[in-house]
mmCIF file of C-alpha atoms and ligand atoms in Angstrom:
data_model
loop_
_atom_site.group_PDB
_atom_site.id
_atom_site.type_symbol
_atom_site.label_atom_id
_atom_site.label_comp_id
_atom_site.label_asym_id
_atom_site.label_seq_id
_atom_site.Cartn_x
_atom_site.Cartn_y
_atom_site.Cartn_z
ATOM 1 C CA MET Y 1 7.426 6.991 13.104
ATOM 2 C CA LEU Y 2 4.679 4.480 12.546
ATOM 3 C CA LEU Y 3 2.004 4.859 10.001
ATOM 4 C CA LEU Y 4 -1.225 2.993 10.304
ATOM 5 C CA THR Y 5 -3.522 3.241 6.999
ATOM 6 C CA LEU Y 6 -6.906 3.545 8.752
ATOM 7 C CA GLY Y 7 -8.903 3.493 5.563
ATOM 8 C CA THR Y 8 -8.071 3.258 1.614
ATOM 9 C CA ALA Y 9 -11.320 4.120 -0.216
ATOM 10 C CA ALA Y 10 -12.469 7.083 -2.161
ATOM 11 C CA GLY Y 11 -15.570 8.959 -1.466
ATOM 12 C CA GLY Y 12 -18.387 6.605 -0.717
ATOM 13 C CA GLY Y 13 -16.363 3.704 0.422
ATOM 14 C CA VAL Y 14 -16.268 0.085 -0.633
ATOM 15 C CA PRO Y 15 -19.175 -1.088 -0.799
ATOM 16 C CA GLN Y 16 -21.026 2.435 -1.413
ATOM 17 C CA TRP Y 17 -24.729 2.489 0.215
ATOM 18 C CA ASN Y 18 -26.477 3.133 -2.737
ATOM 19 C CA CYS Y 19 -24.209 1.390 -5.464
ATOM 20 C CA ALA Y 20 -24.486 -2.267 -6.706
ATOM 21 C CA CYS Y 21 -21.595 -2.305 -9.104
ATOM 22 C CA PRO Y 22 -19.253 -5.344 -9.149
ATOM 23 C CA GLY Y 23 -16.938 -3.806 -6.663
ATOM 24 C CA CYS Y 24 -19.589 -2.712 -4.178
ATOM 25 C CA SER Y 25 -21.270 -6.313 -4.364
ATOM 26 C CA GLY Y 26 -18.246 -7.999 -4.123
ATOM 27 C CA ALA Y 27 -17.532 -6.169 -0.886
ATOM 28 C CA ARG Y 28 -21.024 -7.105 0.299
ATOM 29 C CA ALA Y 29 -20.170 -10.661 -0.219
ATOM 30 C CA HIS Y 30 -16.671 -10.790 0.935
ATOM 31 C CA HIS Y 31 -16.290 -8.680 4.235
ATOM 32 C CA ASP Y 32 -12.424 -8.523 3.608
ATOM 33 C CA ARG Y 33 -12.927 -6.669 0.609
ATOM 34 C CA ARG Y 34 -14.424 -3.597 2.484
ATOM 35 C CA ARG Y 35 -12.621 -0.322 2.584
ATOM 36 C CA THR Y 36 -13.358 2.688 4.562
ATOM 37 C CA HIS Y 37 -12.604 6.217 3.535
ATOM 38 C CA ASP Y 38 -8.952 6.854 3.380
ATOM 39 C CA SER Y 39 -7.037 8.257 6.413
ATOM 40 C CA LEU Y 40 -3.723 7.904 7.863
ATOM 41 C CA ALA Y 41 -2.701 7.553 11.533
ATOM 42 C CA VAL Y 42 0.909 8.781 12.484
ATOM 43 C CA ILE Y 43 2.482 7.963 15.626
ATOM 44 C CA GLY Y 44 5.524 9.765 16.439
ATOM 45 C CA ASP Y 45 8.335 8.980 18.755
ATOM 46 C CA GLU Y 46 6.949 11.014 21.883
ATOM 47 C CA PRO Y 47 4.900 8.841 24.038
ATOM 48 C CA SER Y 48 1.238 8.266 23.359
ATOM 49 C CA SER Y 49 1.282 11.193 20.643
ATOM 50 C CA TRP Y 50 -0.351 10.515 17.373
ATOM 51 C CA PHE Y 51 -2.356 12.440 14.709
ATOM 52 C CA LEU Y 52 -4.376 11.724 11.778
ATOM 53 C CA VAL Y 53 -4.177 12.774 8.205
ATOM 54 C CA ASN Y 54 -7.738 13.549 6.866
ATOM 55 C CA ALA Y 55 -10.675 12.656 9.106
ATOM 56 C CA GLY Y 56 -13.689 11.202 6.834
ATOM 57 C CA PRO Y 57 -17.092 9.422 7.894
ATOM 58 C CA ASP Y 58 -15.391 6.387 9.376
ATOM 59 C CA VAL Y 59 -13.028 8.372 11.920
ATOM 60 C CA THR Y 60 -14.578 7.135 15.206
ATOM 61 C CA ASP Y 61 -14.328 3.441 14.017
ATOM 62 C CA HIS Y 62 -10.727 4.205 12.988
ATOM 63 C CA LEU Y 63 -9.898 5.403 16.379
ATOM 64 C CA GLU Y 64 -11.300 2.375 17.833
ATOM 65 C CA ALA Y 65 -9.790 0.074 15.568
ATOM 66 C CA HIS Y 66 -6.423 0.578 16.732
ATOM 67 C CA ALA Y 67 -5.086 0.184 20.641
ATOM 68 C CA ALA Y 68 -2.475 3.098 20.273
ATOM 69 C CA LEU Y 69 -5.286 5.522 19.258
ATOM 70 C CA ARG Y 70 -7.858 4.406 22.142
ATOM 71 C CA PRO Y 71 -8.361 6.539 25.305
ATOM 72 C CA GLY Y 72 -6.221 5.999 28.340
ATOM 73 C CA PRO Y 73 -4.492 4.859 30.473
ATOM 74 C CA GLY Y 74 -7.042 4.095 32.658
ATOM 75 C CA ASP Y 75 -10.664 5.748 32.484
ATOM 76 C CA ALA Y 76 -8.771 8.935 31.059
ATOM 77 C CA ARG Y 77 -10.468 10.560 27.937
ATOM 78 C CA THR Y 78 -8.664 11.282 24.723
ATOM 79 C CA PRO Y 79 -8.280 15.142 25.464
ATOM 80 C CA VAL Y 80 -7.084 16.519 22.054
ATOM 81 C CA VAL Y 81 -7.219 15.225 18.663
ATOM 82 C CA ARG Y 82 -4.808 16.754 15.910
ATOM 83 C CA VAL Y 83 -5.949 16.288 12.297
ATOM 84 C CA LEU Y 84 -3.873 17.447 9.220
ATOM 85 C CA LEU Y 85 -5.693 17.676 5.896
ATOM 86 C CA THR Y 86 -4.712 16.975 2.307
ATOM 87 C CA ASP Y 87 -7.611 18.956 1.112
ATOM 88 C CA ALA Y 88 -11.199 20.201 1.945
ATOM 89 C CA GLU Y 89 -13.183 17.364 0.145
ATOM 90 C CA LEU Y 90 -15.930 16.009 2.068
ATOM 91 C CA ASP Y 91 -14.534 12.633 2.287
ATOM 92 C CA HIS Y 92 -11.440 13.971 4.045
ATOM 93 C CA THR Y 93 -13.108 16.294 6.413
ATOM 94 C CA ILE Y 94 -16.609 15.468 7.639
ATOM 95 C CA GLY Y 95 -15.238 13.388 10.371
ATOM 96 C CA LEU Y 96 -14.342 16.671 12.080
ATOM 97 C CA LEU Y 97 -18.145 16.654 13.123
ATOM 98 C CA ARG Y 98 -17.785 13.468 14.485
ATOM 99 C CA LEU Y 99 -14.951 14.300 16.974
ATOM 100 C CA ARG Y 100 -17.056 16.823 18.678
ATOM 101 C CA GLU Y 101 -16.824 14.798 22.036
ATOM 102 C CA ALA Y 102 -13.157 15.902 22.024
ATOM 103 C CA ARG Y 103 -12.132 18.794 24.497
ATOM 104 C CA HIS Y 104 -10.114 20.564 21.712
ATOM 105 C CA ILE Y 105 -9.439 19.576 18.171
ATOM 106 C CA GLU Y 106 -6.568 21.224 16.290
ATOM 107 C CA ILE Y 107 -6.677 21.424 12.781
ATOM 108 C CA HIS Y 108 -3.456 21.792 10.345
ATOM 109 C CA ALA Y 109 -4.314 22.633 6.739
ATOM 110 C CA THR Y 110 -3.250 25.036 4.119
ATOM 111 C CA GLU Y 111 -4.978 28.365 3.802
ATOM 112 C CA PRO Y 112 -7.589 27.808 0.991
ATOM 113 C CA VAL Y 113 -8.685 24.449 3.012
ATOM 114 C CA ARG Y 114 -9.155 26.287 6.159
ATOM 115 C CA ARG Y 115 -10.860 28.803 4.589
ATOM 116 C CA ALA Y 116 -13.378 26.614 2.923
ATOM 117 C CA LEU Y 117 -13.848 24.631 6.212
ATOM 118 C CA ARG Y 118 -14.735 27.792 8.076
ATOM 119 C CA ASP Y 119 -16.491 30.282 5.782
ATOM 120 C CA ARG Y 120 -18.229 27.405 3.462
ATOM 121 C CA LEU Y 121 -18.909 24.512 5.778
ATOM 122 C CA GLY Y 122 -19.304 26.787 9.014
ATOM 123 C CA LEU Y 123 -17.074 24.293 11.144
ATOM 124 C CA ASP Y 124 -16.343 27.045 13.694
ATOM 125 C CA ALA Y 125 -20.070 27.971 14.285
ATOM 126 C CA THR Y 126 -21.247 24.314 14.096
ATOM 127 C CA LEU Y 127 -18.752 23.006 16.392
ATOM 128 C CA THR Y 128 -17.837 25.824 18.642
ATOM 129 C CA PRO Y 129 -20.900 24.984 21.226
ATOM 130 C CA TYR Y 130 -19.431 21.261 21.725
ATOM 131 C CA THR Y 131 -15.397 21.580 21.544
ATOM 132 C CA THR Y 132 -12.974 24.201 21.084
ATOM 133 C CA LEU Y 133 -11.141 24.492 17.579
ATOM 134 C CA SER Y 134 -7.578 25.767 16.981
ATOM 135 C CA TRP Y 135 -6.771 26.361 13.342
ATOM 136 C CA HIS Y 136 -2.878 25.879 12.063
ATOM 137 C CA ASP Y 137 -1.269 26.487 8.924
ATOM 138 C CA LEU Y 138 0.210 23.673 6.942
ATOM 139 C CA PRO Y 139 3.305 25.335 6.018
ATOM 140 C CA ARG Y 140 4.615 24.779 2.111
ATOM 141 C CA THR Y 141 7.186 22.286 1.786
ATOM 142 C CA GLY Y 142 10.429 24.261 1.627
ATOM 143 C CA GLN Y 143 9.288 26.748 4.602
ATOM 144 C CA ASN Y 144 9.801 26.119 8.228
ATOM 145 C CA PRO Y 145 7.840 22.828 8.677
ATOM 146 C CA ALA Y 146 5.266 22.599 11.657
ATOM 147 C CA VAL Y 147 6.118 20.002 13.999
ATOM 148 C CA VAL Y 148 3.206 17.692 14.902
ATOM 149 C CA ALA Y 149 3.815 14.821 17.847
ATOM 150 C CA GLY Y 150 7.734 15.352 16.837
ATOM 151 C CA ILE Y 151 7.052 14.644 13.208
ATOM 152 C CA GLU Y 152 7.957 17.857 10.786
ATOM 153 C CA THR Y 153 5.050 18.230 8.781
ATOM 154 C CA SER Y 154 4.449 20.135 5.429
ATOM 155 C CA ALA Y 155 2.254 20.371 2.303
ATOM 156 C CA VAL Y 156 3.378 19.649 -1.334
ATOM 157 C CA HIS Y 157 1.089 21.812 -3.448
ATOM 158 C CA LEU Y 158 -0.574 19.607 -5.873
ATOM 159 C CA SER Y 159 -3.415 21.500 -7.558
ATOM 160 C CA ALA Y 160 -6.201 24.030 -7.587
ATOM 161 C CA LYS Y 161 -9.072 21.437 -7.607
ATOM 162 C CA ARG Y 162 -11.611 22.851 -5.428
ATOM 163 C CA PRO Y 163 -14.345 20.673 -3.705
ATOM 164 C CA ARG Y 164 -17.686 21.028 -5.450
ATOM 165 C CA TYR Y 165 -19.457 22.917 -2.641
ATOM 166 C CA ALA Y 166 -16.334 25.696 -3.189
ATOM 167 C CA ALA Y 167 -16.357 25.620 -6.971
ATOM 168 C CA ASP Y 168 -16.577 29.439 -7.227
ATOM 169 C CA ALA Y 169 -13.882 30.031 -4.380
ATOM 170 C CA PRO Y 170 -10.588 31.764 -5.598
ATOM 171 C CA GLU Y 171 -7.840 29.597 -7.477
ATOM 172 C CA ASP Y 172 -5.089 28.581 -5.199
ATOM 173 C CA SER Y 173 -2.229 25.901 -5.600
ATOM 174 C CA GLY Y 174 -2.956 24.659 -2.012
ATOM 175 C CA TRP Y 175 -6.432 23.378 -2.591
ATOM 176 C CA VAL Y 176 -4.972 20.108 -2.751
ATOM 177 C CA ALA Y 177 -1.812 18.894 -1.306
ATOM 178 C CA ALA Y 178 0.407 15.824 -0.447
ATOM 179 C CA VAL Y 179 1.311 15.931 3.188
ATOM 180 C CA ARG Y 180 5.010 15.406 3.847
ATOM 181 C CA LEU Y 181 5.760 13.560 7.078
ATOM 182 C CA HIS Y 182 9.406 13.773 8.351
ATOM 183 C CA ASP Y 183 10.804 11.987 11.260
ATOM 184 C CA PRO Y 184 13.875 13.991 12.263
ATOM 185 C CA VAL Y 185 15.094 11.285 14.723
ATOM 186 C CA ARG Y 186 15.131 8.371 12.085
ATOM 187 C CA GLY Y 187 15.727 10.474 9.067
ATOM 188 C CA THR Y 188 12.677 8.959 7.449
ATOM 189 C CA THR Y 189 10.373 10.615 5.339
ATOM 190 C CA ALA Y 190 6.758 9.744 4.035
ATOM 191 C CA LEU Y 191 4.320 11.393 1.406
ATOM 192 C CA TYR Y 192 0.545 11.139 1.464
ATOM 193 C CA ALA Y 193 -1.057 12.171 -1.856
ATOM 194 C CA PRO Y 194 -4.818 10.556 -2.063
ATOM 195 C CA ALA Y 195 -5.693 13.048 -4.808
ATOM 196 C CA LEU Y 196 -2.911 13.680 -7.475
ATOM 197 C CA ALA Y 197 -4.221 15.733 -10.293
ATOM 198 C CA GLU Y 198 -0.583 16.252 -12.050
ATOM 199 C CA TRP Y 199 2.694 14.836 -11.719
ATOM 200 C CA SER Y 200 4.439 18.321 -11.238
ATOM 201 C CA GLY Y 201 8.259 18.636 -10.991
ATOM 202 C CA GLU Y 202 7.710 19.486 -7.078
ATOM 203 C CA PHE Y 203 6.198 16.471 -6.655
ATOM 204 C CA ALA Y 204 8.389 14.314 -8.617
ATOM 205 C CA GLU Y 205 11.188 15.787 -6.477
ATOM 206 C CA GLU Y 206 9.699 15.111 -3.103
ATOM 207 C CA ALA Y 207 8.562 11.861 -4.260
ATOM 208 C CA ALA Y 208 12.389 10.567 -5.374
ATOM 209 C CA ALA Y 209 13.399 11.752 -1.827
ATOM 210 C CA ALA Y 210 10.681 9.946 0.028
ATOM 211 C CA ASP Y 211 10.997 6.315 1.933
ATOM 212 C CA CYS Y 212 7.352 5.717 1.303
ATOM 213 C CA VAL Y 213 4.590 7.175 -0.904
ATOM 214 C CA PHE Y 214 0.991 6.816 -1.015
ATOM 215 C CA VAL Y 215 -0.610 7.758 -4.226
ATOM 216 C CA ASP Y 216 -4.158 8.442 -5.609
ATOM 217 C CA GLY Y 217 -5.386 5.172 -6.735
ATOM 218 C CA THR Y 218 -8.862 6.384 -7.284
ATOM 219 C CA PHE Y 219 -9.210 5.198 -10.865
ATOM 220 C CA TRP Y 220 -7.393 2.037 -12.793
ATOM 221 C CA ASP Y 221 -7.487 3.734 -16.071
ATOM 222 C CA ASP Y 222 -8.691 7.347 -17.580
ATOM 223 C CA GLU Y 223 -11.929 5.939 -19.185
ATOM 224 C CA GLU Y 224 -12.961 4.202 -15.747
ATOM 225 C CA PRO Y 225 -15.327 6.926 -14.649
ATOM 226 C CA ARG Y 226 -16.903 7.264 -18.035
ATOM 227 C CA ARG Y 227 -17.300 3.481 -18.714
ATOM 228 C CA SER Y 228 -18.857 2.989 -15.426
ATOM 229 C CA GLY Y 229 -21.188 5.639 -15.426
ATOM 230 C CA VAL Y 230 -19.896 7.650 -12.535
ATOM 231 C CA SER Y 231 -18.866 10.712 -14.256
ATOM 232 C CA SER Y 232 -18.918 12.334 -17.718
ATOM 233 C CA ARG Y 233 -15.229 13.203 -17.234
ATOM 234 C CA THR Y 234 -12.088 11.266 -17.453
ATOM 235 C CA SER Y 235 -10.097 10.246 -14.367
ATOM 236 C CA THR Y 236 -7.387 12.874 -15.224
ATOM 237 C CA GLY Y 237 -10.646 15.491 -15.694
ATOM 238 C CA MET Y 238 -11.757 14.623 -12.368
ATOM 239 C CA GLY Y 239 -8.411 15.633 -10.546
ATOM 240 C CA HIS Y 240 -7.122 11.937 -10.393
ATOM 241 C CA LEU Y 241 -4.183 10.752 -12.363
ATOM 242 C CA PRO Y 242 -5.256 6.950 -13.461
ATOM 243 C CA VAL Y 243 -3.138 4.057 -12.505
ATOM 244 C CA HIS Y 244 -2.380 2.602 -15.545
ATOM 245 C CA GLY Y 245 -1.975 3.784 -19.081
ATOM 246 C CA PRO Y 246 -0.574 6.713 -21.001
ATOM 247 C CA GLY Y 247 0.035 9.404 -18.059
ATOM 248 C CA GLY Y 248 -0.514 6.796 -15.275
ATOM 249 C CA THR Y 249 1.015 6.800 -12.126
ATOM 250 C CA ALA Y 250 2.408 3.296 -12.192
ATOM 251 C CA GLU Y 251 5.107 3.861 -14.599
ATOM 252 C CA ARG Y 252 6.520 6.918 -12.673
ATOM 253 C CA LEU Y 253 6.301 5.273 -9.099
ATOM 254 C CA ALA Y 254 8.143 1.811 -10.588
ATOM 255 C CA LYS Y 255 11.256 4.137 -11.013
ATOM 256 C CA LEU Y 256 11.356 5.525 -7.239
ATOM 257 C CA PRO Y 257 13.355 3.995 -4.628
ATOM 258 C CA ALA Y 258 10.511 4.435 -2.131
ATOM 259 C CA ARG Y 259 8.109 1.895 -0.949
ATOM 260 C CA CYS Y 260 4.857 2.992 -2.924
ATOM 261 C CA LEU Y 261 1.268 2.033 -2.009
ATOM 262 C CA TYR Y 262 -2.124 3.080 -3.782
ATOM 263 C CA THR Y 263 -4.764 4.486 -1.868
ATOM 264 C CA HIS Y 264 -8.340 6.465 -2.231
ATOM 265 C CA LEU Y 265 -9.357 3.408 -4.456
ATOM 266 C CA ASN Y 266 -12.896 4.005 -6.142
ATOM 267 C CA ASN Y 267 -15.466 1.265 -5.584
ATOM 268 C CA THR Y 268 -15.322 0.813 -9.620
ATOM 269 C CA ASN Y 269 -11.317 0.388 -9.319
ATOM 270 C CA PRO Y 270 -10.839 -3.380 -10.567
ATOM 271 C CA LEU Y 271 -8.358 -3.337 -7.736
ATOM 272 C CA VAL Y 272 -10.998 -3.677 -5.273
ATOM 273 C CA ASP Y 273 -11.085 -7.382 -6.289
ATOM 274 C CA PRO Y 274 -8.233 -9.068 -4.699
ATOM 275 C CA SER Y 275 -8.436 -11.528 -7.690
ATOM 276 C CA ALA Y 276 -8.186 -8.952 -10.394
ATOM 277 C CA PRO Y 277 -5.347 -9.436 -12.784
ATOM 278 C CA GLN Y 278 -4.518 -5.713 -12.455
ATOM 279 C CA HIS Y 279 -2.895 -6.631 -9.162
ATOM 280 C CA GLY Y 280 -0.318 -8.847 -11.068
ATOM 281 C CA VAL Y 281 0.566 -5.620 -13.248
ATOM 282 C CA LEU Y 282 1.234 -3.661 -10.111
ATOM 283 C CA ALA Y 283 3.235 -6.480 -8.291
ATOM 284 C CA GLY Y 284 5.517 -6.805 -11.555
ATOM 285 C CA ARG Y 285 6.502 -3.088 -11.081
ATOM 286 C CA GLY Y 286 6.920 -3.494 -7.107
ATOM 287 C CA LEU Y 287 4.032 -1.274 -6.282
ATOM 288 C CA GLU Y 288 1.364 -2.137 -3.805
ATOM 289 C CA VAL Y 289 -2.197 -1.632 -3.063
ATOM 290 C CA ALA Y 290 -2.882 -0.279 0.348
ATOM 291 C CA GLN Y 291 -5.306 -2.213 2.703
ATOM 292 C CA ASP Y 292 -7.177 -0.706 5.664
ATOM 293 C CA GLY Y 293 -5.344 -1.476 8.932
ATOM 294 C CA MET Y 294 -1.775 -1.874 7.611
ATOM 295 C CA VAL Y 295 1.094 -0.616 9.965
ATOM 296 C CA ILE Y 296 4.185 0.760 8.354
ATOM 297 C CA GLU Y 297 7.528 1.470 10.298
ATOM 298 C CA LEU Y 298 9.848 4.221 8.920
HETATM 299 C C1 MLT N 1 -12.775 13.622 -5.251
HETATM 300 O O1 MLT N 1 -11.925 12.702 -4.576
HETATM 301 O O2 MLT N 1 -12.533 13.808 -6.195
HETATM 302 C C2 MLT N 1 -13.758 13.905 -4.361
HETATM 303 O O3 MLT N 1 -13.759 13.421 -2.986
HETATM 304 C C3 MLT N 1 -15.092 13.744 -5.086
HETATM 305 C C4 MLT N 1 -16.255 14.153 -4.341
HETATM 306 O O4 MLT N 1 -16.897 13.486 -3.659
HETATM 307 O O5 MLT N 1 -16.755 15.076 -4.782
HETATM 308 MN MN1 MN N 2 -12.112 11.929 -2.610
HETATM 309 ZN ZN1 ZN N 3 -20.015 0.525 -6.483
#
């Protein structure tokens, strides 16, 4: 399978339209520092078959950015778009509204995520006058996987963190998941986890067996959201394990055999500046920061 990193930013992107922090200002001055909302395209071995993991506000620009995702051959329109979701957060789902020109949209997600999109965001009622939707379960890893474009897909449940618009919805371990992608022909596995609240035993086991792991790189350290004024909570309190420091993910990822890349970077994260010394800390541990537009063959 081929993985394309379509975007690598947390909600708001880099730069965020209403923010003048050093990360956002730096991205206005240096175009190559811009990051769009995190999303992954997966191209399977079946001819012209692909799907997305997460569909944020930049989704249609993402589909234009890569030849393999554009319509065709000839003047044929892209008939169907398939989207897998890690969670129901707006930065991962509002792109579904931008895909309304499709004849059909297939959405694969855990049960609480499907319920939030249907009952709280009203996606069925809003989109049905434009297109048709079909909703599929993204089964929990260990159960029979769902095969999408020849790739076996499942959800490693990560946390019960609900989006703010569904804060009063029932608790469920599947609100936030890592999407597990397994290519049965090549025997390769990737995990996509842009929101990681907790390093659970289940996640550790899956990460240890994967070839490539995308991990939550929202904040560099636990105090970053408070220091920058983004939130009164710590990074961990916001449902994002920090990269660095006690309880950070870098130390754990460095022990894995997989290729590990950080994604979902917030604009306050020093890593959005390519000259920041924090890049050296990660490189010393063999870890990478994903960029928009990377192509990874697994
Ligand atoms: C998150 O990653 O925690 C959410 O996208 C934040 C939000 O926009 O509410
Ligand atoms: Mn987010
Ligand atoms: Zn900013």
